[in-house]
Tab-separated table of C-alpha atoms and ligand atoms in Angstrom:
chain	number	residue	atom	x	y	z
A	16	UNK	CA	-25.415	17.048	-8.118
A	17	UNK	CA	-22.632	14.580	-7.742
A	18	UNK	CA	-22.082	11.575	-6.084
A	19	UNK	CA	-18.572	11.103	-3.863
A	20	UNK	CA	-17.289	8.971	-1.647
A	21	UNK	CA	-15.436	10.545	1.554
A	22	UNK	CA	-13.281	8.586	2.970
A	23	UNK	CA	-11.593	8.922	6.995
A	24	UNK	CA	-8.346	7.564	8.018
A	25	UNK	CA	-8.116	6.700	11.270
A	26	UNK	CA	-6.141	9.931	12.532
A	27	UNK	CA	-9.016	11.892	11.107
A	28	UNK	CA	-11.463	9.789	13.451
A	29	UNK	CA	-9.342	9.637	16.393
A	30	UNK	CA	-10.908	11.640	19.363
A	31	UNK	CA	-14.629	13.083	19.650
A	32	UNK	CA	-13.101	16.666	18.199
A	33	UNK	CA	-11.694	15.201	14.918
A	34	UNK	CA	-15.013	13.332	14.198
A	35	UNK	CA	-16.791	16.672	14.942
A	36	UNK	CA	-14.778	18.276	12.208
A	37	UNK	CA	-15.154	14.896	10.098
A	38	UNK	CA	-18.795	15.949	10.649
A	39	UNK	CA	-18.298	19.477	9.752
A	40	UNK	CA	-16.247	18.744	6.284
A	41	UNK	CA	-19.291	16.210	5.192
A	42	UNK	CA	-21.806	18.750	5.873
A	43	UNK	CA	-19.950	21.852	3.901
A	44	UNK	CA	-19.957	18.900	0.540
A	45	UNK	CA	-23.530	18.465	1.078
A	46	UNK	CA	-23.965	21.713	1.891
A	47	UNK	CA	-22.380	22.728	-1.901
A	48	UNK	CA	-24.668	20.067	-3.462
A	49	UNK	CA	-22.592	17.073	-3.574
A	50	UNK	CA	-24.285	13.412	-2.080
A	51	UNK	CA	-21.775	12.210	0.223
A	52	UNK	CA	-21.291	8.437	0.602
A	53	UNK	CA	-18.612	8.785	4.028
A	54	UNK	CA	-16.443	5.644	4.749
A	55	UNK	CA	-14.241	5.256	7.893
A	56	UNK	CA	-11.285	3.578	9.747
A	57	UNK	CA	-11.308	2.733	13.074
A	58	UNK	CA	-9.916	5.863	15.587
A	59	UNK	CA	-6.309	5.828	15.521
A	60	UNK	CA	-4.381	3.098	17.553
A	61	UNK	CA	-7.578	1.019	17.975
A	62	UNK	CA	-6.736	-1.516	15.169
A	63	UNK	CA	-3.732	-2.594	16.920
A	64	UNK	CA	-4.802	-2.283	20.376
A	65	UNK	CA	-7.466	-5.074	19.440
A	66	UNK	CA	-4.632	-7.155	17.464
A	67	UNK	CA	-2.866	-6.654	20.385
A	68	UNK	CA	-5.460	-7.916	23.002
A	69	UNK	CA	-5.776	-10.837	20.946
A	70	UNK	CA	-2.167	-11.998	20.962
A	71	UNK	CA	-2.045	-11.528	24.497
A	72	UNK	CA	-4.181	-14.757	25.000
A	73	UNK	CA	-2.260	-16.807	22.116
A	74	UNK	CA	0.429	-15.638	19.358
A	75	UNK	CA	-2.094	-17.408	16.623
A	76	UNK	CA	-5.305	-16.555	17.478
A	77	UNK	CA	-8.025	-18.118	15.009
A	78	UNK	CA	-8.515	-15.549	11.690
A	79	UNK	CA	-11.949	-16.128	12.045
A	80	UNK	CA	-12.079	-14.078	15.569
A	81	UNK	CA	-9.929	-12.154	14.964
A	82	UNK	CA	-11.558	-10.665	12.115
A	83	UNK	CA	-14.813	-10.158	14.217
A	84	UNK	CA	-12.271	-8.823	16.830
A	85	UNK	CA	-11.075	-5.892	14.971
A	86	UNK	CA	-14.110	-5.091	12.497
A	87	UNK	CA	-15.676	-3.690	16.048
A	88	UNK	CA	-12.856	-0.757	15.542
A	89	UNK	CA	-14.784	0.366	12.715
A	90	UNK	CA	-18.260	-0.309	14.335
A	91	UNK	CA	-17.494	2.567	16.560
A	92	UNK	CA	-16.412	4.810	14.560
A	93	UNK	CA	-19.163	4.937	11.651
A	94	UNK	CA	-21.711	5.038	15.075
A	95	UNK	CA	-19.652	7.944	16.528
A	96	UNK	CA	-19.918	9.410	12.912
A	97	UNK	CA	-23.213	8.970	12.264
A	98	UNK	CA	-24.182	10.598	15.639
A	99	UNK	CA	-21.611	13.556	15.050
A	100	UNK	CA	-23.225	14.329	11.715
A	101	UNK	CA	-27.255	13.865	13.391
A	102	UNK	CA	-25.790	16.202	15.964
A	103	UNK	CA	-25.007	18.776	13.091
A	104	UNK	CA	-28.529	18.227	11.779
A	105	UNK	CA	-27.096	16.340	8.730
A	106	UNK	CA	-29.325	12.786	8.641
A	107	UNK	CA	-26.919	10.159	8.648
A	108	UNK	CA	-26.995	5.963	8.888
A	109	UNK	CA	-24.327	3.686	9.675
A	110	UNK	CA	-23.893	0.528	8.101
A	111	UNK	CA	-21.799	-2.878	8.763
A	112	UNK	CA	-20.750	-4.587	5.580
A	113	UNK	CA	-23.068	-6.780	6.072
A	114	UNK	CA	-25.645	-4.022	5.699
A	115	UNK	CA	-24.467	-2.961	2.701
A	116	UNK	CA	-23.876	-6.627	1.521
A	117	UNK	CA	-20.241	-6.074	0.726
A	118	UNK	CA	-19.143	-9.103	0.358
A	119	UNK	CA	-15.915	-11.059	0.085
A	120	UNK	CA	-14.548	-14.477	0.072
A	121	UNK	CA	-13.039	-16.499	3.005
A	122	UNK	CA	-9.549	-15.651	3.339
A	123	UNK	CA	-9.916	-13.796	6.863
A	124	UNK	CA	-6.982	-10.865	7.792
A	125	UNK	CA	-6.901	-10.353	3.971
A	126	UNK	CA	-10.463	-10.833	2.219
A	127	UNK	CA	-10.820	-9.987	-0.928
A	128	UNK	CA	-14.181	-8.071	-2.389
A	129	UNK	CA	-16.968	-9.696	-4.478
A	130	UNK	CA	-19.198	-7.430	-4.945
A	131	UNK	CA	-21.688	-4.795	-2.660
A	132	UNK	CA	-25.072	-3.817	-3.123
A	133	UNK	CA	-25.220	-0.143	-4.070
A	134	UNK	CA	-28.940	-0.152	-3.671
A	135	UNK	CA	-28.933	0.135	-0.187
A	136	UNK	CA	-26.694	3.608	-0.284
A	137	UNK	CA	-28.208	5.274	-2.811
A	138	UNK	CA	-31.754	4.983	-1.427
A	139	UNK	CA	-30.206	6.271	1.710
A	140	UNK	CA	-29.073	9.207	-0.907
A	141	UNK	CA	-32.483	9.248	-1.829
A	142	UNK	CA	-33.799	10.121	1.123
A	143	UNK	CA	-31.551	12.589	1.899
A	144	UNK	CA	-29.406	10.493	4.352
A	145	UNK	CA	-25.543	9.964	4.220
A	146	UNK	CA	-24.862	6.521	4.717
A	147	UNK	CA	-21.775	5.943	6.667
A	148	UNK	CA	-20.151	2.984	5.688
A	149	UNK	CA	-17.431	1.109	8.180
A	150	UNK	CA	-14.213	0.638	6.676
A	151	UNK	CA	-12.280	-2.189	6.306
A	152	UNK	CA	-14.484	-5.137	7.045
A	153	UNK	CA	-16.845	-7.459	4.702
A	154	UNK	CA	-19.084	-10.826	5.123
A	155	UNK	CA	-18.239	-13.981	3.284
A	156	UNK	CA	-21.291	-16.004	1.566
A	157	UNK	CA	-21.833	-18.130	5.215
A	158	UNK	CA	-22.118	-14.576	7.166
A	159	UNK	CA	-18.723	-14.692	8.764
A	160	UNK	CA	-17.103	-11.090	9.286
A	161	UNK	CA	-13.457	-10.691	7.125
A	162	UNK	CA	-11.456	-8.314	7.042
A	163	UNK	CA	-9.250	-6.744	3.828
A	164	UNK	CA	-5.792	-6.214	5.518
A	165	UNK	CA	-4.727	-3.370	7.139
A	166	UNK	CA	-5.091	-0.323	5.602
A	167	UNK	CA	-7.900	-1.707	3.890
A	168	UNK	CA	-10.822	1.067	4.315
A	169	UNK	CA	-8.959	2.887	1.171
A	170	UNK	CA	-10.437	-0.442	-0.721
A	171	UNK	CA	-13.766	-0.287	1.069
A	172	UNK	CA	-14.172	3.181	-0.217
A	173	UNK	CA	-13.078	3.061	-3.947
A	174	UNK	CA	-14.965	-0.469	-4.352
A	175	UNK	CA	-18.045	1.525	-3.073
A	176	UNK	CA	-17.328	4.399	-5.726
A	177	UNK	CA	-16.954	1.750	-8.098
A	178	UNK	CA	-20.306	0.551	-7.367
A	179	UNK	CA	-21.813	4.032	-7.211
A	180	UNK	CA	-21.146	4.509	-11.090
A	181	UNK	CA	-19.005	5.544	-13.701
A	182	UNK	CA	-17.034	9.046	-12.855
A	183	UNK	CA	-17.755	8.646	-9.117
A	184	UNK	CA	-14.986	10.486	-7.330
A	185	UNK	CA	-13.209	9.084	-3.730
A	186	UNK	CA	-11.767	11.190	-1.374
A	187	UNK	CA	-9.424	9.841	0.767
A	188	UNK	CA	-8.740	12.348	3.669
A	189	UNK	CA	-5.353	11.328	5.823
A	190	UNK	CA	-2.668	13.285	8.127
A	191	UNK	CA	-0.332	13.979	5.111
A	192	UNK	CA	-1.419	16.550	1.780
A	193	UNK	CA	-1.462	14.403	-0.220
A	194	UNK	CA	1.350	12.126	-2.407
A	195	UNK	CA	5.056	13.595	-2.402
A	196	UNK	CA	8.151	13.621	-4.783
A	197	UNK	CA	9.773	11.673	-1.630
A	198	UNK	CA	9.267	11.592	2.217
A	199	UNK	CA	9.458	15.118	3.565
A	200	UNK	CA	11.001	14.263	6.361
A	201	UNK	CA	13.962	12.905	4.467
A	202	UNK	CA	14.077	15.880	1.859
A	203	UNK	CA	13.284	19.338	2.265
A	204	UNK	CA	12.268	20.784	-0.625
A	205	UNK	CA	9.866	17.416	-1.824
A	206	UNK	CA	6.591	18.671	-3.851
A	207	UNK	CA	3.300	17.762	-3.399
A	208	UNK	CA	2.183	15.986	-6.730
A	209	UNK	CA	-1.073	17.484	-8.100
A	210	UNK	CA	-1.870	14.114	-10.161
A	211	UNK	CA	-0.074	10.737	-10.595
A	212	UNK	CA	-1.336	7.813	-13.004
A	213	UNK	CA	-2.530	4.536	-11.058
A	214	UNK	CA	0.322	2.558	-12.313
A	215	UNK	CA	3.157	4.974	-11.139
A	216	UNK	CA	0.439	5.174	-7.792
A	217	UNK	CA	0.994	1.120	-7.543
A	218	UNK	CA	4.616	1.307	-8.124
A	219	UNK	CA	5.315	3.630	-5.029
A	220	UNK	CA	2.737	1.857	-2.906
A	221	UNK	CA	4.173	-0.981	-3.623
A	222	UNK	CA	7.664	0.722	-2.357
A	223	UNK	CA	6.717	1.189	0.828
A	224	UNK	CA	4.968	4.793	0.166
A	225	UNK	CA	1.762	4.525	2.789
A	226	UNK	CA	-0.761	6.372	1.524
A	227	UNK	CA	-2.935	3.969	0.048
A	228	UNK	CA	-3.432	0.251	0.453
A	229	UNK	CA	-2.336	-1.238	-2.978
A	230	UNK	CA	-5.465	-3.109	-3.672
A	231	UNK	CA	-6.807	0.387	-3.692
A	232	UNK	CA	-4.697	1.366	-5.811
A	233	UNK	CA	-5.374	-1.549	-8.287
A	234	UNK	CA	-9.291	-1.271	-7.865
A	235	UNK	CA	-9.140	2.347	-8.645
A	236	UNK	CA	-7.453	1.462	-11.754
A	237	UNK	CA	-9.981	-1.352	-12.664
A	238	UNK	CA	-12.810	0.791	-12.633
A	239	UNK	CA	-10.907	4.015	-13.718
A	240	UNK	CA	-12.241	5.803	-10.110
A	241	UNK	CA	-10.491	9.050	-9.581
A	242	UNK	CA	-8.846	9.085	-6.477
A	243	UNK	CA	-8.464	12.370	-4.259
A	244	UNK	CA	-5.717	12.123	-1.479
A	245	UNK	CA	-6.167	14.937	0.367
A	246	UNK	CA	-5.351	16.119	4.295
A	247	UNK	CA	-8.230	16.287	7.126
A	248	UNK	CA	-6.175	19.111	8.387
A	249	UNK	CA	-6.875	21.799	5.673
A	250	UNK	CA	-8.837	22.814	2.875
A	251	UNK	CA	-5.613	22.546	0.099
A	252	UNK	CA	-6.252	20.213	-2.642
A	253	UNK	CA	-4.578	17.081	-2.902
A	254	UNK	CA	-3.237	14.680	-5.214
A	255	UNK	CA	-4.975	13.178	-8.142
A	256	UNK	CA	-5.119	9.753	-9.173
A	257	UNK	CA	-6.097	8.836	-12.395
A	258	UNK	CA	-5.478	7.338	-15.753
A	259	UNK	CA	-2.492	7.633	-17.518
A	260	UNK	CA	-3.778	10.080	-20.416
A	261	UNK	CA	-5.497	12.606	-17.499
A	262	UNK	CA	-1.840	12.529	-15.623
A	263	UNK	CA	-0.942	15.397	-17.233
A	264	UNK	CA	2.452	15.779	-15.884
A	265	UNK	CA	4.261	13.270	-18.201
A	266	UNK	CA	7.847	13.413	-16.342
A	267	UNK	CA	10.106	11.052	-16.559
A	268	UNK	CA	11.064	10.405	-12.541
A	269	UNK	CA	7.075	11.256	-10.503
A	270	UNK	CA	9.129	10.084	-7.279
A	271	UNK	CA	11.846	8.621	-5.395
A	272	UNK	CA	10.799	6.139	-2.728
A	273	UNK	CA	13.463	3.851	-0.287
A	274	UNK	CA	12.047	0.853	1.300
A	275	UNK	CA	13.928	-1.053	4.921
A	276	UNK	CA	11.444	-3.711	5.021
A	277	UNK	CA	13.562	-6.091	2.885
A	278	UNK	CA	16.733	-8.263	3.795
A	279	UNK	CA	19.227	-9.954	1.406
A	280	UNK	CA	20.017	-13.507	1.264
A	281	UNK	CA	23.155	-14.911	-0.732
A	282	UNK	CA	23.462	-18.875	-1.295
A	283	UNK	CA	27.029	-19.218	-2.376
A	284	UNK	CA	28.476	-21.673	-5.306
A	285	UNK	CA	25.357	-23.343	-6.160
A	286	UNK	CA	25.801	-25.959	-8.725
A	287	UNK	CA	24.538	-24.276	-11.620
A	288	UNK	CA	21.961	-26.428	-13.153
A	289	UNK	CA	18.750	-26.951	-14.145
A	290	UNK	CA	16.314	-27.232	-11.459
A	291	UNK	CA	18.214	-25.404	-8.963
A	292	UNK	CA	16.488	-21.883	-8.906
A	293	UNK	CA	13.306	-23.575	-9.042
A	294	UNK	CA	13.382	-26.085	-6.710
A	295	UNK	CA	14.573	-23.360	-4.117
A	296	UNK	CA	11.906	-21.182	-5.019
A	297	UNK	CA	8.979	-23.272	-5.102
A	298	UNK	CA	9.716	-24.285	-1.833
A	299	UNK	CA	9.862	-20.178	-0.559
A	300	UNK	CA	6.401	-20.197	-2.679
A	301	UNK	CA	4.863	-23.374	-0.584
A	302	UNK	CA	5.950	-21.236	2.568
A	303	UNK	CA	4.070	-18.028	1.336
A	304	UNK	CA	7.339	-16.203	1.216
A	305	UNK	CA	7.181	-13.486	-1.521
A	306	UNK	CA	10.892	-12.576	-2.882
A	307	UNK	CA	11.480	-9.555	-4.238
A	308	UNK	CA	15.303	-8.850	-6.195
A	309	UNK	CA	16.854	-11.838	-7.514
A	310	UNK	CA	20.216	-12.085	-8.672
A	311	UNK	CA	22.049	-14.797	-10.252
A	312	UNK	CA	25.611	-14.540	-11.548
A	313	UNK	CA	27.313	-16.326	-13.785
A	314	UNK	CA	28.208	-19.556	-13.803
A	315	UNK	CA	31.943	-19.949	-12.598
A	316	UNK	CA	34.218	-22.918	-12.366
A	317	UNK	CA	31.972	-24.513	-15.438
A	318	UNK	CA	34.294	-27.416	-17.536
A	319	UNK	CA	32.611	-29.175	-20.428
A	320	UNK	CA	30.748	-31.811	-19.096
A	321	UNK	CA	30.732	-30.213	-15.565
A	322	UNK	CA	28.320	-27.648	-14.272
A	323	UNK	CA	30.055	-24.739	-13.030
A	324	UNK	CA	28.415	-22.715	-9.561
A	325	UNK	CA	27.123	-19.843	-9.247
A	326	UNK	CA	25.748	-17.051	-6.236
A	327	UNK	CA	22.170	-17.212	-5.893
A	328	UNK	CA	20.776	-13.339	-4.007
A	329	UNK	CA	17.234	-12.195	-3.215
A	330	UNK	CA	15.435	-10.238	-1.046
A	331	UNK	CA	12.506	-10.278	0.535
A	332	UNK	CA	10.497	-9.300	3.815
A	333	UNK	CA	12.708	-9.559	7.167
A	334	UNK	CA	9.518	-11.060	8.672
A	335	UNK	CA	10.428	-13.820	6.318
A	336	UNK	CA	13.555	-14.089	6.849
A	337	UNK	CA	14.182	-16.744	9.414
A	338	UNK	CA	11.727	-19.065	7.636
A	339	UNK	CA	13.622	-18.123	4.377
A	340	UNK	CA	16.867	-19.270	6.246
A	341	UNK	CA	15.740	-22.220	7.315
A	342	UNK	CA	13.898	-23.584	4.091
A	343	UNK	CA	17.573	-22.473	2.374
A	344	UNK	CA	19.761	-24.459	4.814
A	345	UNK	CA	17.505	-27.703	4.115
A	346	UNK	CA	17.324	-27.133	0.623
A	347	UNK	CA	21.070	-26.139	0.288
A	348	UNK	CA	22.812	-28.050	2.631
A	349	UNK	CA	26.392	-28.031	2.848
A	350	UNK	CA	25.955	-24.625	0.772
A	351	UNK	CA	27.094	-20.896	2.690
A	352	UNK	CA	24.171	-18.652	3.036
A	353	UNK	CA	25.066	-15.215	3.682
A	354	UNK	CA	22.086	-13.196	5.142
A	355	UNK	CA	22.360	-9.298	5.184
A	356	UNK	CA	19.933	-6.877	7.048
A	357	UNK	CA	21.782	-3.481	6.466
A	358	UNK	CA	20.088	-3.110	3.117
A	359	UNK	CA	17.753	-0.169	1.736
A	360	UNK	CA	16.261	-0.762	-1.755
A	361	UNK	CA	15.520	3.320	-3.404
A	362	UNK	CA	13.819	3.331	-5.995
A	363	UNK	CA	12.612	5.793	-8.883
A	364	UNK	CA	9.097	5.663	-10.680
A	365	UNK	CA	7.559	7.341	-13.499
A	366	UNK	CA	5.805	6.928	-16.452
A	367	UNK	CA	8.494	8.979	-18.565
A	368	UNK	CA	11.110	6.428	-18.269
A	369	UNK	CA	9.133	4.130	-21.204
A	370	UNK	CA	10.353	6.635	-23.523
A	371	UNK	CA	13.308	8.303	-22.451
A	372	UNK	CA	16.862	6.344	-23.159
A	373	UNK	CA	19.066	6.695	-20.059
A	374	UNK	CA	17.577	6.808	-17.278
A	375	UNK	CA	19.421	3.860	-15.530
A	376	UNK	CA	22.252	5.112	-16.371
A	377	UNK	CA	21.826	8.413	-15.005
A	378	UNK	CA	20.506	6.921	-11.132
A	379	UNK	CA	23.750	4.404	-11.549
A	380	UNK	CA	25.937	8.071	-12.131
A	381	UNK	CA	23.783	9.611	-9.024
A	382	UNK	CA	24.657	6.902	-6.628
A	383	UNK	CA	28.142	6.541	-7.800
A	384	UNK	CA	29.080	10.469	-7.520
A	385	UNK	CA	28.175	9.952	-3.575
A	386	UNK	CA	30.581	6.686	-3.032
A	387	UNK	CA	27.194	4.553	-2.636
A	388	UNK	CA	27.788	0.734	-4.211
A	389	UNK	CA	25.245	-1.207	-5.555
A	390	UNK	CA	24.465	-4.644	-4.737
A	391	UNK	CA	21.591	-5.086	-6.766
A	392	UNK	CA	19.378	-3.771	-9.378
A	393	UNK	CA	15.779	-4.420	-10.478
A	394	UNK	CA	13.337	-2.581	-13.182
A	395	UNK	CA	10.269	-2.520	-14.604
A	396	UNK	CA	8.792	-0.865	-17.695
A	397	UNK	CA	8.487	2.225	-14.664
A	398	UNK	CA	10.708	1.664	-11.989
A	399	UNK	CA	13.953	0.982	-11.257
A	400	UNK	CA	14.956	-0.110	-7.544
A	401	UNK	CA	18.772	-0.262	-6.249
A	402	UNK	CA	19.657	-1.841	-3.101
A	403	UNK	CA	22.395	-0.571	-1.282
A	404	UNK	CA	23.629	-0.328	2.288
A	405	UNK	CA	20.895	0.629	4.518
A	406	UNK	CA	23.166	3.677	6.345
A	407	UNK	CA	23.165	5.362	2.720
A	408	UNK	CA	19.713	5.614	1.968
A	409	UNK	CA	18.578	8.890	2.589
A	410	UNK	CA	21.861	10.719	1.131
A	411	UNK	CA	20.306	8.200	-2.013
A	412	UNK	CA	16.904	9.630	-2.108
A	413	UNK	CA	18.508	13.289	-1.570
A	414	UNK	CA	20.537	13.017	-4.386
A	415	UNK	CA	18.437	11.139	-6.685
A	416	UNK	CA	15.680	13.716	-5.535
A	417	UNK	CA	17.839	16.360	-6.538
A	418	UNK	CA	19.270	14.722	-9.434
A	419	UNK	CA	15.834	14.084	-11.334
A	420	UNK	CA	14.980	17.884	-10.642
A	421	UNK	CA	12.242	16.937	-8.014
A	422	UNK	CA	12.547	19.670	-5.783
A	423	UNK	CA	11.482	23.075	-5.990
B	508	LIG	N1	-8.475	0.021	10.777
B	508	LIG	C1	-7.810	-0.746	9.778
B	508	LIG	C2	-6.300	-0.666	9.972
B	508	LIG	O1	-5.829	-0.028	10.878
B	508	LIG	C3	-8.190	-0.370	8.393
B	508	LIG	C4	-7.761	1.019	7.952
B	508	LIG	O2	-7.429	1.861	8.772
B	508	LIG	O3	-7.807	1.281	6.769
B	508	LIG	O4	-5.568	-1.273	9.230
B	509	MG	MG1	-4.978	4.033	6.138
């Protein structure tokens, strides 16, 4: 009899007849033997109808309320749940984090997990119940609700595997099949992929692909917890994620992602010296502004004895981008800074590309044979993201889609 952790997104929760067949799916695993540990989101929309409710009194509310504003999302929905399932003569319990003593530190809107006390779910087990767990929320050591960011019931529900044991599996059951070769919508003939590693999993998350919060991502990798992505909608398996040696498909492009989120920022003829670069970037640090691409060419106009100048680009969030601008224009005064918001960053991922020579090249060739420029590049040992003008970025994932041999 195995232990697994179901876990429901918030369009699988989101009216009385989805929670009924929530109910339904929980009871068919039991049903075949398996002890079902069920986590859930809030119903769909409710998240950000509470966010919203908040802001409508100020544009800061206090984390601290917040938090124990939108854990309530959740609240309902493990209740609903747990009713549903008692309703389908399946014994069920709902528990608050601070039930289930998951606990986190301080840092409300984005807590991050200490620990959890597995005890109290697997003597539920014991007894034949299924504990369902609300999503999403934890308590800090003085009892205060947090929250782990949005999107954060995927980490509520892989921490809990983690703490069920070694080999405990997660199912994480969404509105999409599972993870794709790229967006559907964008190309046709994309292919579900029947198992990914974590770190080509954290690469596309990290791209903008939503189907699981990173930390998820990264805890599942921790604690080597096989991940099961999977739709509410049907019975068809999923995708996989696990370690790099089970990820049997070893190709060298798993996906091609594109991201809008980001904007560019050039900060023309700084003096190239020492000091420059850092100075500017501690102070986008101090702000909390994460940068993504950076680019620095080289040094022009440089006579012995004279430092030359040089362009200075990055990206980073357009939410950031005003704050960006203005730390820039007091740390560079005097200085041009070009800001551009028609950018799309594509990027390819896969585990292959450690080993296989050309690979760059070959994206550089893909982009090129479709007139796309590039304005800037970026890699890792698995990745490598271009950025290019935002009105060519799904011809880019088509073609580099095509190009890799992703389709079907
Ligand atoms: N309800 C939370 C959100 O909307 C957490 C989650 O759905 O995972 O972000
Ligand atoms: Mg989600």
């Amino acid at each position: 009899m195995a232990v697994i952790v179901q876990k429901f997104g918030g369009t699988s929760v989101g009216t009385i007849d989805r929670i009924k067949s929530v109910a339904e799916r929980v009871a068919r695993a039991r049903d075949a033997g398996d002890q079902v540990v069920v986590v859930a989101s809030a119903m769909s929309g409710e998240t950000n109808r509470l966010l919203s409710l908040g802001r409508e009194l100020t544009m800061r509310p206090d984390g601290r309320e917040l938090d124990a504003l939108v854990a309530t999302g959740e609240q309902v929905s493990v209740a609903l749940l747990a009713i549903a399932l008692g309703a389908r003569g399946v014994p069920a319990r709902s528990f608050l984090a601070h039930q289930v003593r998951l606990r986190t530190d301080s840092g409300f809107t984005k807590a991050r997990i200490k620990g959890i006390d597995a005890d109290v779910l697997l003597s539920a087990l014991n007894e034949g119940v299924v504990p369902v767990v609300a999503g999403f929320q934890g308590v800090d050591d003085r009892g205060n609700t947090t929250t782990l960011g949005r999107g954060g019931s995927d980490t509520t529900a892989v921490a809990i595997a983690a703490a069920l044991g070694h080999g405990v599996a997660c199912e994480i059951y969404t509105d999409v099949e599972g993870v794709y070769t790229a967006d559907p919508n964008v190309c046709k003939n994309a292919r579900k992929v029947g198992r990914i590693s974590y770190e080509e999993m954290l690469e596309l998350a990290s791209l903008g692909a939503k189907v699981l919060q990173i930390r998820s991502v990264e805890l599942a990798m921790k604690y080597a917890v096989p991940v099961h992505v999977r739709s509410s909608f049907t019975e068809a398996p999923g995708t996989w994620v696990v370690g790099e040696d089970e990820s049997l498909e070893s190709v060298v492009v798993a996906g091609v992602t594109s991201d809008r989120s980001e904007a560019k920022v050039t900060i023309r003829m700084m003096p190239d010296e020492p000091g420059r670069a850092a100075g500017l970037f501690e102070a986008l640090a101090d702000a909390r502004i994460s940068v993504d691409m950076i680019i620095q060419n080289p040094s022009a106009h440089a006579s012995p004895g004279r430092p030359g100048v040089t362009d200075m680009t990055f990206t980073l969030a357009k939410g950031d981008l005003e704050h960006a601008q203005s730390i820039a224009a007091r740390l560079c005064s005097g200085l041009q800074v070009d800001v551009d918001h028609d950018v799309v960053k594509v990027s390819i991922v896969g585990l292959g590309m450690r080993s296989h020579a050309g690979v760059a090249a070959r994206m550089f060739r893909l982009l090129a044979d479709e007139g796309i420029n590039i304005q800037a590049i970026s890699t890792s040992e698995i990745k490598i993201s271009c950025l290019i003008h935002a009105k060519y970025g799904e011809l880019a994932v088509r073609s580099l889609h095509d190009g890799f041999g992703l389709g079907d």
